[in-house]
Short mmCIF file of C-alpha atoms in Angstrom, two decimals:
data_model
loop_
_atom_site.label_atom_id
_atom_site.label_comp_id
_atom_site.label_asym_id
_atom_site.label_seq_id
_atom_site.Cartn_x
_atom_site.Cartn_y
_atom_site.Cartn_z
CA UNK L 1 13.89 -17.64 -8.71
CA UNK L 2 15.30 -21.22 -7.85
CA UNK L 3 14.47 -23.30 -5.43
CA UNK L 4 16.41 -26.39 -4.15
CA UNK L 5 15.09 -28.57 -1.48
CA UNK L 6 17.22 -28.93 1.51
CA UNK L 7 16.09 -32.61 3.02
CA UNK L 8 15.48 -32.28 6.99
CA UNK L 9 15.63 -28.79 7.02
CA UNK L 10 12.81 -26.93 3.92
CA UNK L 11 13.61 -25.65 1.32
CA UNK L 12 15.79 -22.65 0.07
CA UNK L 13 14.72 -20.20 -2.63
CA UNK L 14 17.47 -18.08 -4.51
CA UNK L 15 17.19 -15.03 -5.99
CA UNK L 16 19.61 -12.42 -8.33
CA UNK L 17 18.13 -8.63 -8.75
CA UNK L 18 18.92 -6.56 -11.19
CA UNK L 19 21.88 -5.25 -9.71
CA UNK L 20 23.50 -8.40 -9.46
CA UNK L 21 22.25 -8.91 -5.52
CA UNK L 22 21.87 -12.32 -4.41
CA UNK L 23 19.16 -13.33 -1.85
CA UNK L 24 18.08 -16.08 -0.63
CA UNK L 25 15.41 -17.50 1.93
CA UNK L 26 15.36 -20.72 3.85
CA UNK L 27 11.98 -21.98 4.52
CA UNK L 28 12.26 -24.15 7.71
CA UNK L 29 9.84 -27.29 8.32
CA UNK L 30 9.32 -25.35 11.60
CA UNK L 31 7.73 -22.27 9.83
CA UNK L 32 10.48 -19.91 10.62
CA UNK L 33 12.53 -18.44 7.61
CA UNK L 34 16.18 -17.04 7.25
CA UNK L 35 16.90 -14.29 5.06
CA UNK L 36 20.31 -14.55 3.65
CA UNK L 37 22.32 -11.68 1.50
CA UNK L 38 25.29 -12.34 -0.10
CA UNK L 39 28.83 -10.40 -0.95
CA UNK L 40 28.77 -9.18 -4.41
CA UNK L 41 32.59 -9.76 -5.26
CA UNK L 42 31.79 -13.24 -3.85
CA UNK L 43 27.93 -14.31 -4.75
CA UNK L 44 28.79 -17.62 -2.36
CA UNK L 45 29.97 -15.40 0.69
CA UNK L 46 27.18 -14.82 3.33
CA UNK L 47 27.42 -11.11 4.28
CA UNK L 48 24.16 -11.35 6.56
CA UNK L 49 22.01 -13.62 7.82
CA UNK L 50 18.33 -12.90 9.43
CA UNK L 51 16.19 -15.45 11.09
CA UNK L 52 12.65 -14.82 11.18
CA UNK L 53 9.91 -16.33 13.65
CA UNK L 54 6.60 -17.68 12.00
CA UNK L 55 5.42 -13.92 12.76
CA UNK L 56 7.79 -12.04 11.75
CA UNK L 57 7.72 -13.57 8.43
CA UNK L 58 4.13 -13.20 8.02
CA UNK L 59 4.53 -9.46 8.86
CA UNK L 60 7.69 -8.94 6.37
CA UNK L 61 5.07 -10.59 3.86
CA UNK L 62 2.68 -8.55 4.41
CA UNK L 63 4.79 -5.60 4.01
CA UNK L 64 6.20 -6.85 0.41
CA UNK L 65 2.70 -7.49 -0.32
CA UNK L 66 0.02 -5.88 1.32
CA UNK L 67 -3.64 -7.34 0.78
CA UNK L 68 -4.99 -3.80 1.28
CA UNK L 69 -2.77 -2.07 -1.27
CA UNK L 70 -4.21 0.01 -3.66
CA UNK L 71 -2.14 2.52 -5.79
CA UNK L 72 -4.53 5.35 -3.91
CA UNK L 73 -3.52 4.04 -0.58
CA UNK L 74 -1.75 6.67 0.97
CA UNK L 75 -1.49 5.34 4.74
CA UNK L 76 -3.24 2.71 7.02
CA UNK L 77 -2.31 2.44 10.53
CA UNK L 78 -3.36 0.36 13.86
CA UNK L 79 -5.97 2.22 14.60
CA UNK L 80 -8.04 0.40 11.21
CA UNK L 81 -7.75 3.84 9.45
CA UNK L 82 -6.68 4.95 5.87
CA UNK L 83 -6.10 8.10 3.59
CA UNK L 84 -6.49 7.51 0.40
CA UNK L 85 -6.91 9.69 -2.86
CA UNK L 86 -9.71 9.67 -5.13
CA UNK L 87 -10.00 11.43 -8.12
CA UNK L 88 -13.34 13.13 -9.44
CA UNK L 89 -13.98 12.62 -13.25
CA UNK L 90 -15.04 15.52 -15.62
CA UNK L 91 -18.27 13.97 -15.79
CA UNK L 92 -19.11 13.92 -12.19
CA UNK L 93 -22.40 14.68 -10.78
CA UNK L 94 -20.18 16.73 -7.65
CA UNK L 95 -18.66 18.82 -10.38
CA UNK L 96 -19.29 22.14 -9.68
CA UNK L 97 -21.31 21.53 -6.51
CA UNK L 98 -20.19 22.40 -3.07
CA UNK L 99 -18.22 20.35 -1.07
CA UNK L 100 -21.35 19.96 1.84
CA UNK L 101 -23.57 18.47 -0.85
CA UNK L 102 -22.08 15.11 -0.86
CA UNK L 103 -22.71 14.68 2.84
CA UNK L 104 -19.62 12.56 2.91
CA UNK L 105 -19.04 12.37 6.46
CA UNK L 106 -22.43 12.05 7.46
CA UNK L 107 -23.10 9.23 5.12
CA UNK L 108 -20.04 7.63 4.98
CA UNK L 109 -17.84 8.64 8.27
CA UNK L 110 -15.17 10.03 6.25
CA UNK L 111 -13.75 13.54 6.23
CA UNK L 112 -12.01 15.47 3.15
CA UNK L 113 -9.31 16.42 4.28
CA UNK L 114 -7.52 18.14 1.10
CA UNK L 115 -8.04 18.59 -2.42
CA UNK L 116 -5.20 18.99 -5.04
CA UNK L 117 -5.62 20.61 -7.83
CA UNK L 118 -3.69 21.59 -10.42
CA UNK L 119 -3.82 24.97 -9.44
CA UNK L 120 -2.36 24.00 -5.42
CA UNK L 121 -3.36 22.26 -2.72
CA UNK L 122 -6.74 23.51 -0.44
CA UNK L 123 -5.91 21.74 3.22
CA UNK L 124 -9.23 21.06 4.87
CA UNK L 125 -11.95 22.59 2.57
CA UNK L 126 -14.99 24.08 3.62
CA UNK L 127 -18.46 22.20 3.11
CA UNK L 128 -19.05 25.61 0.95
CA UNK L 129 -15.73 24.50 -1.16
CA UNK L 130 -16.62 24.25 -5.23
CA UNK L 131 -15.31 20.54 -6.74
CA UNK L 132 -14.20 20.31 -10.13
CA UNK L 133 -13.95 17.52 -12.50
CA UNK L 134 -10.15 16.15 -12.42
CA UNK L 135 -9.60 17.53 -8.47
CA UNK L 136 -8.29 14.86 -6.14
CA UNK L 137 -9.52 14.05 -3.10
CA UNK L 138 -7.63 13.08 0.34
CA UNK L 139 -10.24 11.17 2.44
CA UNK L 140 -9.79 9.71 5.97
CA UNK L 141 -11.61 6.91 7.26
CA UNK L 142 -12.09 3.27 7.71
CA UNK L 143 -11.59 1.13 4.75
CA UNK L 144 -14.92 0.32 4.68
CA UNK L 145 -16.23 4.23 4.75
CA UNK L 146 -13.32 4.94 1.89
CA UNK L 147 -14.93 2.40 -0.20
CA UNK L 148 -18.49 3.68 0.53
CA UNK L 149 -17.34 7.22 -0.28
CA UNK L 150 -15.48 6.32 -3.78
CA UNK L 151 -19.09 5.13 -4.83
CA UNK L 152 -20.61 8.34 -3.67
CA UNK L 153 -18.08 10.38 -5.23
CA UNK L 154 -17.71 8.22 -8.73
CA UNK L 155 -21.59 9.52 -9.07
CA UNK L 156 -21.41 10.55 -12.33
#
């Protein structure tokens, strides 16, 4: 990454990827940004140009780089709610015990919605359902129940 300051205007950043792409992004005084992409036979030819409000550029960001990104982190959406996957260890206290005993979604808000094993995939087990160490878990909730339930279910 280079960065060269452009006076009056901000500053633009420049950037080659592995494959030889060259990028580059204007940060305007103003807090808007343009995204620039250049020809590859000609690494000074704009092919395309994209200017981005304050908001827009704080969404793209967040996008690149999500605060709430965890390699488990299946899915959030609008409505504040994730699916993420959890794995149970070998030494878990929920090994071998049913699926009701954990009282997930009464404790926590969050429902089980699959567990993979290596065996296949059960889609919405029954609280009578038998975990095993090294089973994953799919769990839907808020981000705050998810977390609660990991602690539950890293009981060991």
């Amino acid at each position: 990454m280079q960065s060269t300051p452009l006076p009056g205007i901000g500053v633009q950043y420049d950037l080659t990827t592995r494959e030889h792409q060259h990028l580059s992004v204007i940060a305007h005084r103003d807090g808007t940004r343009t995204l620039n992409t250049y020809r590859r036979e000609d690494p000074d030819a704009c092919a395309h140009s994209l200017h981005l409000t304050e908001g827009e550029t704080a969404a793209l960001v967040d996008a690149l780089t999500p605060t709430h990104h965890s390699p488990n982190l299946l899915h959030t959406s609008g409505l504040g709610l994730v699916a993420e996957r959890i794995e149970l260890s070998g030494s878990s206290y929920w090994n071998g015990r049913a699926l009701g005993d954990t009282r997930m979604r009464t404790e926590t808000g969050v429902s089980i919605v699959a567990v993979l094993r290596r065996t296949g995939a059960v889609p919405s087990p029954a609280p009578d359902f038998r975990l095993a160490g090294g089973d994953t878990l799919i769990l839907i909730g808020t981000r705050e129940g998810v977390d609660a339930a990991a602690v539950v279910l890293g009981r060991e």
